[in-house]
PDB file of C-alpha atoms in Angstrom:
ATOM      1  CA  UNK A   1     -62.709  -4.809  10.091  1.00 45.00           C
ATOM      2  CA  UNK A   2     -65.518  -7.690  10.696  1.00 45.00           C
ATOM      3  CA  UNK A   3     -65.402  -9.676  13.856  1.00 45.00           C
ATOM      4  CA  UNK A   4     -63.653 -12.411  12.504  1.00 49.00           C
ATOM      5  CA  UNK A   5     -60.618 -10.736  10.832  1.00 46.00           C
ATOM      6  CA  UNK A   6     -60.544  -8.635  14.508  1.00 42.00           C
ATOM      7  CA  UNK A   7     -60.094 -12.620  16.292  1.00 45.00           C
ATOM      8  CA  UNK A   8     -57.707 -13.312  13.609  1.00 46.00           C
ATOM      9  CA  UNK A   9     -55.599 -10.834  13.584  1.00 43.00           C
ATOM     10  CA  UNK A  10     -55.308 -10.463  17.399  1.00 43.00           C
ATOM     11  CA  UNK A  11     -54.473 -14.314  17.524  1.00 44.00           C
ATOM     12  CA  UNK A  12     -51.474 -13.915  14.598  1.00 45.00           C
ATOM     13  CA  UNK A  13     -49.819 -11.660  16.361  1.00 44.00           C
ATOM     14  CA  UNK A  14     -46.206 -12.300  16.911  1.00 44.00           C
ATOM     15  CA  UNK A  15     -44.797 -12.723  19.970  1.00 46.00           C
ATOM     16  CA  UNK A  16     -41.091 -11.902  20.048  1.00 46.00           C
ATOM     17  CA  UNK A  17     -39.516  -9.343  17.079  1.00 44.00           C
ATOM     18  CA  UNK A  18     -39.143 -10.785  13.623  1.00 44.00           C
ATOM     19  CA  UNK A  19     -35.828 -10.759  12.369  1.00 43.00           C
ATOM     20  CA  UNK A  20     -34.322  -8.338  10.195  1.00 39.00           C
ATOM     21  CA  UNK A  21     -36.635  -5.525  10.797  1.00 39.00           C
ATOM     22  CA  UNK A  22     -35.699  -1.874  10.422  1.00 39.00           C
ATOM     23  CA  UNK A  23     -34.928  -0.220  13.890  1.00 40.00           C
ATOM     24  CA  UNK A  24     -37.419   1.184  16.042  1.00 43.00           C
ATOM     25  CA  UNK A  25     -38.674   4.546  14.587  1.00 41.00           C
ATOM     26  CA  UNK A  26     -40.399   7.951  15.879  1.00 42.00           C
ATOM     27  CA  UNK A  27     -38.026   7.317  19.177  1.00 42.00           C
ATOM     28  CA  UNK A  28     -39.155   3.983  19.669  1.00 43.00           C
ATOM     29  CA  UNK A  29     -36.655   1.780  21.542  1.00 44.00           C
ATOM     30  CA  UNK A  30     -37.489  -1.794  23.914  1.00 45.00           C
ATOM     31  CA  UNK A  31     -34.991  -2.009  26.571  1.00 44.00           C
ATOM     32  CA  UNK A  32     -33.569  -4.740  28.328  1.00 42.00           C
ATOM     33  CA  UNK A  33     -34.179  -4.791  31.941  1.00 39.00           C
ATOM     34  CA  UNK A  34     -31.706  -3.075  34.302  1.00 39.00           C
ATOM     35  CA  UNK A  35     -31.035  -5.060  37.751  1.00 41.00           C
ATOM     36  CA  UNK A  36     -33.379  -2.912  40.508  1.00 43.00           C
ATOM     37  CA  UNK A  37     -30.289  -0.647  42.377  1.00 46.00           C
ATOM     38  CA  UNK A  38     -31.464   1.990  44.310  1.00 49.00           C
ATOM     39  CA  UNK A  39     -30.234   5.393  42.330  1.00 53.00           C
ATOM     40  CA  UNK A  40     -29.069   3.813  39.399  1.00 47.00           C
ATOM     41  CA  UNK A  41     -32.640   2.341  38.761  1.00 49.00           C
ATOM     42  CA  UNK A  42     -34.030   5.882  39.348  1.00 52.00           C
ATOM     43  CA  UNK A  43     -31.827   7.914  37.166  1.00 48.00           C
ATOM     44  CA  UNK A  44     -32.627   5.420  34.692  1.00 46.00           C
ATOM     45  CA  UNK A  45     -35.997   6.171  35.012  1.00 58.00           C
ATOM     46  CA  UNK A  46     -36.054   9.536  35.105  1.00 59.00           C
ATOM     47  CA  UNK A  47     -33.176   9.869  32.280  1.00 57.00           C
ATOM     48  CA  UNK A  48     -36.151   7.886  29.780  1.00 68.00           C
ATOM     49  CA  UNK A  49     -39.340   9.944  31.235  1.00 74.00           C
ATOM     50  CA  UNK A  50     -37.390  13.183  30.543  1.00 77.00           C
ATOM     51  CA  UNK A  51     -36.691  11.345  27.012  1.00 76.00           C
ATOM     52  CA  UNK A  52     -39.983  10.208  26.434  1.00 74.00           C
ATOM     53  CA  UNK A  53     -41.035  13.337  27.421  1.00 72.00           C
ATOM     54  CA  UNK A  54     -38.863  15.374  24.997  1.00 74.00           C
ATOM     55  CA  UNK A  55     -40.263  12.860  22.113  1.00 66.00           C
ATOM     56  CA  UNK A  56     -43.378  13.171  22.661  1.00 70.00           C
ATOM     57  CA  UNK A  57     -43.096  17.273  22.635  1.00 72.00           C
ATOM     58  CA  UNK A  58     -40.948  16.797  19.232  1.00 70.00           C
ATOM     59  CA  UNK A  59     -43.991  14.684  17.612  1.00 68.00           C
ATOM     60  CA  UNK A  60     -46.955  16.887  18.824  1.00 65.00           C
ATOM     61  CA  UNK A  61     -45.417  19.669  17.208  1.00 70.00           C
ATOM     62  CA  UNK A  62     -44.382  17.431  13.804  1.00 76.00           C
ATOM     63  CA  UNK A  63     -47.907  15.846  13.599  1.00 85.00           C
ATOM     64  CA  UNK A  64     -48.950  14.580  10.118  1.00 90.00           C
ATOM     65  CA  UNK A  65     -52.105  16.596   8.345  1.00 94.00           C
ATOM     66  CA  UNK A  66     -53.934  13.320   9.260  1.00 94.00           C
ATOM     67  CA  UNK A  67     -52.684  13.765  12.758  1.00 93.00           C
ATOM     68  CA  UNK A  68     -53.982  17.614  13.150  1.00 94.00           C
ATOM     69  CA  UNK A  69     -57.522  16.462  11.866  1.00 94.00           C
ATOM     70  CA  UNK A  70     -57.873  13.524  14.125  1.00 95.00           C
ATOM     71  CA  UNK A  71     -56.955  15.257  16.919  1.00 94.00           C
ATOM     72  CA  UNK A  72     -59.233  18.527  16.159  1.00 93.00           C
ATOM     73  CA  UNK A  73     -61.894  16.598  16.113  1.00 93.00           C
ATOM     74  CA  UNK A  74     -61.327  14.153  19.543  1.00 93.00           C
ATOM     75  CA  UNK A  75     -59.518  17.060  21.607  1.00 90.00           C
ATOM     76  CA  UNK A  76     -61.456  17.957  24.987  1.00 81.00           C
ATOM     77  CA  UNK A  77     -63.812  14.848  25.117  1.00 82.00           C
ATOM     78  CA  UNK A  78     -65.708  16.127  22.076  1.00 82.00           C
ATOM     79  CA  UNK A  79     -66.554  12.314  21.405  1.00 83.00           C
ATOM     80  CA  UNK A  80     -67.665  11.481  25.140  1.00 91.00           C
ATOM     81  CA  UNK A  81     -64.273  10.299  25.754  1.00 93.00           C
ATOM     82  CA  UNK A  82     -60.926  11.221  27.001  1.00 94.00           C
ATOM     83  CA  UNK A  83     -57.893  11.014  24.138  1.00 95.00           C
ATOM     84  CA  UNK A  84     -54.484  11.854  25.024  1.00 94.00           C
ATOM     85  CA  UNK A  85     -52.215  12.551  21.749  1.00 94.00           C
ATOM     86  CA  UNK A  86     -48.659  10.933  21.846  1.00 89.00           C
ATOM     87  CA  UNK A  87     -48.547   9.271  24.619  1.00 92.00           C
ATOM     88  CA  UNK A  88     -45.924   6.997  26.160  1.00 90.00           C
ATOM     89  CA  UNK A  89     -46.737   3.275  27.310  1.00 92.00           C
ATOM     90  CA  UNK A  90     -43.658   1.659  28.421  1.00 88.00           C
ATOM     91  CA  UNK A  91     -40.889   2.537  25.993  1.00 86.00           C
ATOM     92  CA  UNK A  92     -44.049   3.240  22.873  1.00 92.00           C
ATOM     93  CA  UNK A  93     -44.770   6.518  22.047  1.00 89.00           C
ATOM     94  CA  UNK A  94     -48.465   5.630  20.195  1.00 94.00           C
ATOM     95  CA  UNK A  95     -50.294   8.281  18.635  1.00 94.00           C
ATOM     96  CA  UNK A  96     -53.413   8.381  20.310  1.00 96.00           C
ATOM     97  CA  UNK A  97     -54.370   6.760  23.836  1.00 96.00           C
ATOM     98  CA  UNK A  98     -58.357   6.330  25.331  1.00 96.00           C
ATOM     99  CA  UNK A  99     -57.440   5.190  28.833  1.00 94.00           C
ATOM    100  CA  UNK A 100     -60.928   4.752  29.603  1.00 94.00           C
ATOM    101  CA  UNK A 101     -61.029   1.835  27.274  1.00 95.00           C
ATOM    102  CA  UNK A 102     -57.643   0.986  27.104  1.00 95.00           C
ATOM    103  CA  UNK A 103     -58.012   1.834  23.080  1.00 97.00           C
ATOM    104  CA  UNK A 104     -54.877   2.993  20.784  1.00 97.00           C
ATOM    105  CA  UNK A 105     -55.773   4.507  17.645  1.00 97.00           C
ATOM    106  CA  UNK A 106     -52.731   4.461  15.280  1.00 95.00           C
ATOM    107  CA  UNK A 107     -52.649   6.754  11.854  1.00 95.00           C
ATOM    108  CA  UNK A 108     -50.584   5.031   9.394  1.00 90.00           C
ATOM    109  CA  UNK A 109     -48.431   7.434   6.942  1.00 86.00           C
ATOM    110  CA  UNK A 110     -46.122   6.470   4.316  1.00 80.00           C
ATOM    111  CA  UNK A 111     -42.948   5.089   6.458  1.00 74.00           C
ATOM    112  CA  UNK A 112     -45.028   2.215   7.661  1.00 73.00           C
ATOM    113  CA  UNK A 113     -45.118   0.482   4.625  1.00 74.00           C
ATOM    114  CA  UNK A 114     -41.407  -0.050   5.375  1.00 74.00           C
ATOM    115  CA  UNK A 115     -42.410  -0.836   8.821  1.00 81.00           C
ATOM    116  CA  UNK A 116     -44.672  -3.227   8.653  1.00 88.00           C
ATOM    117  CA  UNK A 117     -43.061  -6.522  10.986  1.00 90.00           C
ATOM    118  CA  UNK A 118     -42.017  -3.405  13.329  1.00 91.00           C
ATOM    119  CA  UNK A 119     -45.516  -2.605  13.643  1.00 92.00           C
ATOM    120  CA  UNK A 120     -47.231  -6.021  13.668  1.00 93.00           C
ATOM    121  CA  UNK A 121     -44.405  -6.858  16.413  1.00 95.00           C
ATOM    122  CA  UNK A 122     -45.359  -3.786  18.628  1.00 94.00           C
ATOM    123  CA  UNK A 123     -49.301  -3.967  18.196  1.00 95.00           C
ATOM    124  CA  UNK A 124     -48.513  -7.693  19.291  1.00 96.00           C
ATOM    125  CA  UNK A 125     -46.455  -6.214  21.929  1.00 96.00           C
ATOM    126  CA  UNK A 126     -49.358  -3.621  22.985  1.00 96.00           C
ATOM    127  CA  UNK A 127     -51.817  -5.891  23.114  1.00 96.00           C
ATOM    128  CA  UNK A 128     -50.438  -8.541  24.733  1.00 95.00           C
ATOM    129  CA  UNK A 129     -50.554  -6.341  27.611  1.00 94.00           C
ATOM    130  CA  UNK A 130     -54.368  -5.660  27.473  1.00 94.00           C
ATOM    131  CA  UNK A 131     -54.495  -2.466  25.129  1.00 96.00           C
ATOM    132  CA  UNK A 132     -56.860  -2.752  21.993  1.00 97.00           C
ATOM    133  CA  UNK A 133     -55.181  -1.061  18.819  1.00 97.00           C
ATOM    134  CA  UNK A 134     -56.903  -0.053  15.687  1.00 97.00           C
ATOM    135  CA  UNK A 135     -55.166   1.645  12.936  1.00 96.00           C
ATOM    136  CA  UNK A 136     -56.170   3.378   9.716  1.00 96.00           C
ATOM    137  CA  UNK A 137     -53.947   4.710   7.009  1.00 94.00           C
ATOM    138  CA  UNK A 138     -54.053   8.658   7.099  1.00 95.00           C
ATOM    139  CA  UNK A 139     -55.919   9.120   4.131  1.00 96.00           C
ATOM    140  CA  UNK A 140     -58.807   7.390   5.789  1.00 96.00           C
ATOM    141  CA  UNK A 141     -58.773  10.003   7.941  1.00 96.00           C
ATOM    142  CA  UNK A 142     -58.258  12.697   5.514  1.00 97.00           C
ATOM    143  CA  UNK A 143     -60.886  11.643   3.322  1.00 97.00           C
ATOM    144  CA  UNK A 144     -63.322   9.320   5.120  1.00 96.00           C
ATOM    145  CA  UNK A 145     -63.046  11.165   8.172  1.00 95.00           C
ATOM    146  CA  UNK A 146     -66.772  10.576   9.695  1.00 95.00           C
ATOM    147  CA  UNK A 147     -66.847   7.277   9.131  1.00 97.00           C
ATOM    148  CA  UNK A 148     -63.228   6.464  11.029  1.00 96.00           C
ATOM    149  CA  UNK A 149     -64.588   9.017  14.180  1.00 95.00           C
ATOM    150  CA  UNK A 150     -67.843   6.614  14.168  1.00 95.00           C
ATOM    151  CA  UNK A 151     -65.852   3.569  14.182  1.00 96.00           C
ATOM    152  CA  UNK A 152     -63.870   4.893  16.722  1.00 96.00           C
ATOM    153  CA  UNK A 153     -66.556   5.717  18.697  1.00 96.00           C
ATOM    154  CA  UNK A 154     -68.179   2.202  17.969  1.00 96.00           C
ATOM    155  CA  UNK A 155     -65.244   0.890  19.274  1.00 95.00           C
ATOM    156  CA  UNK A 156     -64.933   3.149  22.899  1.00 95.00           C
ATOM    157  CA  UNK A 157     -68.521   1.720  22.910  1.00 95.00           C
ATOM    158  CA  UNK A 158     -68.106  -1.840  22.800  1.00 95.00           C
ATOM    159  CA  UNK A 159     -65.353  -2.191  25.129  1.00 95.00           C
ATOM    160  CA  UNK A 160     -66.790   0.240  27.427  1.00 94.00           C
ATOM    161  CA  UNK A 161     -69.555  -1.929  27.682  1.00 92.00           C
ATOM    162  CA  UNK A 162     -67.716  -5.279  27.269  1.00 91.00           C
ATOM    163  CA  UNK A 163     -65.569  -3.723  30.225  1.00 90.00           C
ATOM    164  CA  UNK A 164     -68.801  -2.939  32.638  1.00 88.00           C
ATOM    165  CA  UNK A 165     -70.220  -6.460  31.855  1.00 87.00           C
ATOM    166  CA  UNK A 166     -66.788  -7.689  32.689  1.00 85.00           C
ATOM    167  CA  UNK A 167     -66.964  -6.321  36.099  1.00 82.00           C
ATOM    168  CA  UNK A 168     -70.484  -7.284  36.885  1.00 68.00           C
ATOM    169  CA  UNK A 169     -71.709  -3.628  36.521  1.00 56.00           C
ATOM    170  CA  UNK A 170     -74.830  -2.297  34.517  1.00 51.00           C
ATOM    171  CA  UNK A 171     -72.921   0.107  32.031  1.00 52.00           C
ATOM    172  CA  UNK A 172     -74.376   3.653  31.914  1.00 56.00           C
ATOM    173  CA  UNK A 173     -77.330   4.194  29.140  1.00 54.00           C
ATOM    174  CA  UNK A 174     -75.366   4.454  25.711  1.00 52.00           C
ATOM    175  CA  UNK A 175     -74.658   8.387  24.303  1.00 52.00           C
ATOM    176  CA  UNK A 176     -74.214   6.728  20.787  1.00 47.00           C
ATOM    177  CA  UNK A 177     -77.404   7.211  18.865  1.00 45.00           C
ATOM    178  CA  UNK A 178     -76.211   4.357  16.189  1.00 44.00           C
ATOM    179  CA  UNK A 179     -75.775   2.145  19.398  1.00 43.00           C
ATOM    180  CA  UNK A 180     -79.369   2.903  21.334  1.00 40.00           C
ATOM    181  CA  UNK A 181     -81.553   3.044  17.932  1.00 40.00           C
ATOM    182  CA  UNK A 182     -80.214  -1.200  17.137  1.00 40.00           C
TER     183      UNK A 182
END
């Protein structure tokens, strides 16, 4: 995705759900806000962690062929960088999560070309709240697979650095060889 269509697409975003959109899938709800009560607010909270939690478990262990690959090949920081695999933010379970960067890397199956305002809605959602999502269909992955990790990895890269210059830091010298040879 070039620069531009990146700036445009972040700027269309949504902000509020479209209308007539299929409900939330893979255990994806937004809830309205519950008045702050003492123990009702906490068994709330811990009655949709233990949910979450339960979700998440159901997912890892229904991942998508795409979804075994990816993860085979970014488990244990193989890339340089820490990615968790379905993990919660707020009420979103997303499929992959570099908190380092603040990155969400979504693999696209079949059911989300049903679910497309759902997903422009959320990703609006997501980032409106400081998160950068990418996504790529899961035959990218299944059949382009090097170039999606290096884009990934591009992409860790920038906003690491974009992040350090941000805070007024020197960022550390660059691991990624396509990154220190340009």
């Amino acid at each position: 995705m070039s620069a531009d269509a990146w700036e445009a697409h972040c700027t269309n975003a949504p902000s509020k759900p479209p209308q007539n959109v299929l409900s939330p899938f893979r255990g994806e709800t937004e809830r309205g806000t519950i008045k702050k009560g003492g123990n009702m607010q906490q068994q709330h909270n811990r009655a949709r962690s233990d949910e979450l939690k339960a979700r998440r478990r159901q997912l890892r262990q229904k991942q998508t062929k795409a979804e075994k690959v990816f993860w085979q090949e970014v488990r244990a920081c193989r890339t340089g960088y820490h990615v968790r695999r379905q993990h919660n933010i707020s009420a979103f379970i997303v499929d992959f999560y570099c908190h380092e960067v603040a990155l969400i890397i979504e693999l696209d199956g079949p059911i989300h070309r049903y679910t497309k305002d759902y997903d422009r809605w959320r990703q609006a959602k997501l980032e409106s709240w400081g998160y950068y999502v990418i996504r790529y269909n899961n035959n990218e992955v299944l059949f382009d697979r090097e170039r999606v990790l290096n884009e990934v990895l591009l992409f860790c890269e920038v906003l690491r650095i974009s992040m350090a210059v941000a805070s007024r830091t020197s960022p550390c010298p660059s691991p990624c060889p396509s990154l220190r040879s340009g």
